[in-house]
Coordinates of C-alpha atoms in Angstrom, one line a residue:
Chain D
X906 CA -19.1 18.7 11.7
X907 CA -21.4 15.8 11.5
X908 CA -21.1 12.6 14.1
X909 CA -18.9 10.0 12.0
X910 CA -19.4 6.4 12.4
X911 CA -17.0 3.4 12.2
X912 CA -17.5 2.7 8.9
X913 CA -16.7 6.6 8.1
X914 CA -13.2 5.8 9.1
X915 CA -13.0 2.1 7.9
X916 CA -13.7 2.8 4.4
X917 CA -10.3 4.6 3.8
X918 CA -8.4 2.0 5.7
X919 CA -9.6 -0.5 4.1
X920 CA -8.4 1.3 0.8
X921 CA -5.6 1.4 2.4
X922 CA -5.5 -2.0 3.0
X923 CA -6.1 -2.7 -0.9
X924 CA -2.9 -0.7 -1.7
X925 CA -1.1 -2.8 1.1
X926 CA -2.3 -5.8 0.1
X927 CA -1.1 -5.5 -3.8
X928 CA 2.0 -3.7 -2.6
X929 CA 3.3 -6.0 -0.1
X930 CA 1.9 -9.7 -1.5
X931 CA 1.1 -9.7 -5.4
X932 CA 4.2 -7.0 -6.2
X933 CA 7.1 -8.9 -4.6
X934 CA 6.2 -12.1 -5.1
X935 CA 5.7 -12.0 -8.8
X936 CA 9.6 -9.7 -9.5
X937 CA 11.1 -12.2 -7.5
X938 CA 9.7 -14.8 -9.3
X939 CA 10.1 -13.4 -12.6
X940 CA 14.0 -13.9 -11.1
X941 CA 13.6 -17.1 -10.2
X942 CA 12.1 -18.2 -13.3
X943 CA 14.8 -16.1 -15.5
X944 CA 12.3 -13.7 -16.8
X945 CA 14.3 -10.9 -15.8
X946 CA 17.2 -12.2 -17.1
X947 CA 15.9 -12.7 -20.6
X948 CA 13.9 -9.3 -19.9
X949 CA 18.0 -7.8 -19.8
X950 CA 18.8 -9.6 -23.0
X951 CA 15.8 -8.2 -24.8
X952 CA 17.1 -5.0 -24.0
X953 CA 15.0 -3.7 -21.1
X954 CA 15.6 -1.0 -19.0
X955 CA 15.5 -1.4 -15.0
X956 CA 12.3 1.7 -15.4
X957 CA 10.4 -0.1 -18.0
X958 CA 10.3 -3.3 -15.9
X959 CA 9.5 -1.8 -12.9
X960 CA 6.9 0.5 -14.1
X961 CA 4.9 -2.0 -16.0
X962 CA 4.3 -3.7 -12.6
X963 CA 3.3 -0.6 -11.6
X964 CA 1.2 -0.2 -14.0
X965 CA -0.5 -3.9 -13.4
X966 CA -0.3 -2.9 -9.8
X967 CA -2.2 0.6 -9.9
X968 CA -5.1 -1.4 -11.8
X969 CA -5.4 -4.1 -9.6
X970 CA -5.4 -1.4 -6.5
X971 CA -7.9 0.8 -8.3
X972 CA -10.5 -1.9 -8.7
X973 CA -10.6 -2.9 -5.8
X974 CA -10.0 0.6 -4.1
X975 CA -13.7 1.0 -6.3
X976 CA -15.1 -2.2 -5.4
X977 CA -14.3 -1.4 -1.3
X978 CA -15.8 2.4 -1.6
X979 CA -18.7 1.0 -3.7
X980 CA -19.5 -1.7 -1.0
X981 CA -19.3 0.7 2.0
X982 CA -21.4 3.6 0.6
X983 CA -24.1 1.1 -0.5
X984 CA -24.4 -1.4 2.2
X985 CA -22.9 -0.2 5.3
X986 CA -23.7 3.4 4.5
X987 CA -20.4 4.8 4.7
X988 CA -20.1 8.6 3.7
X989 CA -17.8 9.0 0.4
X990 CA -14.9 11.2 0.2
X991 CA -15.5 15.0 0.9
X992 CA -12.3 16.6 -0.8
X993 CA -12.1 14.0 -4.2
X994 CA -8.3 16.1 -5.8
X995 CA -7.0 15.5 -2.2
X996 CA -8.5 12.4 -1.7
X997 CA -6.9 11.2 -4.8
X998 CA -3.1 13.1 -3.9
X999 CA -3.5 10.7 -0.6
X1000 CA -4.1 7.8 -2.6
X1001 CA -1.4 8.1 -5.3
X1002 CA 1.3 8.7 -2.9
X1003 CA 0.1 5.7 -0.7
X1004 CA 0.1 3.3 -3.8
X1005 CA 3.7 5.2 -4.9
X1006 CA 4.9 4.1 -1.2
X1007 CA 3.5 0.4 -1.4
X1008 CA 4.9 -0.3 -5.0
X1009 CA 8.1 1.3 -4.0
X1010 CA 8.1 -1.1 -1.2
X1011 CA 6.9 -4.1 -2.7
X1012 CA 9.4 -3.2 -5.6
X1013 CA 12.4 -3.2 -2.8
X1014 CA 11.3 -6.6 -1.6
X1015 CA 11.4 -7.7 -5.1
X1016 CA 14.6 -6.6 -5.7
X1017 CA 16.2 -8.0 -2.4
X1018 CA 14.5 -11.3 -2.0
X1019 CA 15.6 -14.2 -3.9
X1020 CA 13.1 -16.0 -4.7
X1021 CA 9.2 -16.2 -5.0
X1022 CA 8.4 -18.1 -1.5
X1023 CA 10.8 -15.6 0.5
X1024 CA 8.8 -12.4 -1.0
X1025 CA 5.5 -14.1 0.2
X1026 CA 6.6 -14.9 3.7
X1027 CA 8.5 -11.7 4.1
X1028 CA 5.3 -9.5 2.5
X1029 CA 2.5 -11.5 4.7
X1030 CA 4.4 -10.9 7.6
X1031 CA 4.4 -7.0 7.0
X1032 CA 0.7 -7.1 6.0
X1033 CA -0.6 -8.7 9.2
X1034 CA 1.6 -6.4 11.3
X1035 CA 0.7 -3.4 9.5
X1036 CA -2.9 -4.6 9.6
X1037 CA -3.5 -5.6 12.9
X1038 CA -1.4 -2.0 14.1
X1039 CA -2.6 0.9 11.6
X1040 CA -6.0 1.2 11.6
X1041 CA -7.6 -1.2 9.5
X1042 CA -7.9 -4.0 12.7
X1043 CA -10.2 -4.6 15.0
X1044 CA -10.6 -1.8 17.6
X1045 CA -8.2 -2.0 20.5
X1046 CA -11.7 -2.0 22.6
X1047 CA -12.8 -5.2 21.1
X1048 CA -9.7 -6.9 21.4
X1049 CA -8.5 -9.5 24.6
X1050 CA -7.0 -7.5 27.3
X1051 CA -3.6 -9.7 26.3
X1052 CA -4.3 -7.8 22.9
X1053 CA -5.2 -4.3 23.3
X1054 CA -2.1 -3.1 24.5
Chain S
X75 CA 4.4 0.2 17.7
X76 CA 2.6 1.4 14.7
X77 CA 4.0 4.5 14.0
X78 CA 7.4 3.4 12.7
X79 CA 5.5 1.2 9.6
X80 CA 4.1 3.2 6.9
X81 CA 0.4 1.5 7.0
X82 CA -0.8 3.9 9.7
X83 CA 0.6 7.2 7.5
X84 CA -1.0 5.9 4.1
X85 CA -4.1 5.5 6.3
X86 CA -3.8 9.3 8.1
X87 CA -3.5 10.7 4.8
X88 CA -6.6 9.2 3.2
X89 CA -8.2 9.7 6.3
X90 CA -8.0 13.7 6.3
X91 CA -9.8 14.6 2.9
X92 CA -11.8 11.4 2.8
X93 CA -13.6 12.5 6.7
X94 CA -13.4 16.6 5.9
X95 CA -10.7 16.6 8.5
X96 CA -7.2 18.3 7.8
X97 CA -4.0 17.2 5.6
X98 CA -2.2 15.0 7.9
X99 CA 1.3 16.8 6.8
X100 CA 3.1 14.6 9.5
X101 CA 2.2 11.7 8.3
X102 CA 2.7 12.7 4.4
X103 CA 6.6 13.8 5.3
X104 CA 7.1 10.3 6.6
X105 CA 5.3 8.5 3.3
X106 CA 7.1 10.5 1.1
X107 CA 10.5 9.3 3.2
X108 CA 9.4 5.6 2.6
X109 CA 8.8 6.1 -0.8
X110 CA 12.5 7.7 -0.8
X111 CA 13.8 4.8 1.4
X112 CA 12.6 2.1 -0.7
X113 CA 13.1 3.9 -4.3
X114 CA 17.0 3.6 -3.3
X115 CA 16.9 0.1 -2.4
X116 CA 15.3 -1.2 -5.2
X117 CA 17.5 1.2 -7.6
X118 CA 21.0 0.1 -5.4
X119 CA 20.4 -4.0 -4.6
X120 CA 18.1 -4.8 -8.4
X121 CA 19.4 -7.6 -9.7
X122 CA 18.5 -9.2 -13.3
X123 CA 19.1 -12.9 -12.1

């Protein structure tokens, strides 16, 4: 198997960083304040089901993700010469089932969180956490010694 | 720390295929349990206003 370099293994995480990103931020904070603002609760009157709403922020969600999921893959092949994905049908399983498990998140904190400010706070903290501890942070090497665990 | 959040799964999966290496089936158990996790929240605590 061919020597892989940083940005081999960066280029996924930071895919994954896209779905986290849009998952954890733009999903919760825009159901809870469609709540705040009573857009739900007209959305109920209209005669909406629970499965429509939630799946046409989905929907908005999925196309957010994959632009930029493009955008980040585009970027890393053709400036930091990052190699592209080897196995596409299984590369694209992984990244349905990690945007399913982000929206289903972000959809929870929507559902539980009253109001737009509380989704933000409670999503950023979860994204720097998960950033800073799953791959897509600095190398433990390059961090402070207080850091690197 | 990082095994319990489901960042550093998402990441294992895409990982695999996307580097040649093998499924991470681990890691694809414990997204699929998130998913799960968080489907029943958001179906159980929803609320229109």
């Amino acid at each position: 198997m061919a020597r892989r370099r940083a940005t081999d293994f960066y280029a996924p995480a930071y895919v994954a960083l896209v779905i986290a990103s849009v998952g954890l931020i733009a999903l919760p904070v825009r159901m809870a304040g469609y709540r705040e603002r009573g857009v739900l609760r007209r959305f109920h009157a209209a005669g909406l089901s629970l499965p429509v709403v939630i799946g046409s922020q989905v929907v908005v969600a999925a196309s957010l993700v994959i632009a930029g999921s493009i955008g980040i893959a585009a970027v890393a092949r053709l400036f930091y010469g990052a190699m592209l994905p080897e196995a596409w049908p299984q590369v694209l399983m992984a990244f349905v089932l990690g945007l399913a498990c982000f929206c289903a998140i972000g959809v929870a904190l929507g559902a539980v969180l009253p109001t737009a400010r509380a989704a933000q706070g409670a999503g950023l903290i979860l994204f720097f956490v998960m950033m800073m501890t799953g791959g897509a942070g600095p190398p433990a090497t390059s961090s402070a010694t207080s850091c690197a665990g | 720390m990082s095994d319990p959040l489901p960042f550093t799964h998402v990441v294992l999966v895409l990982q695999g295929p996307w580097l040649g290496k093998e499924w991470a089936w681990t890691s694809f158990w414990v997204v699929l349990a998130f998913i799960a996790g968080a489907s029943t929240i958001s179906v159980r605590f929803f609320r229109w206003d």
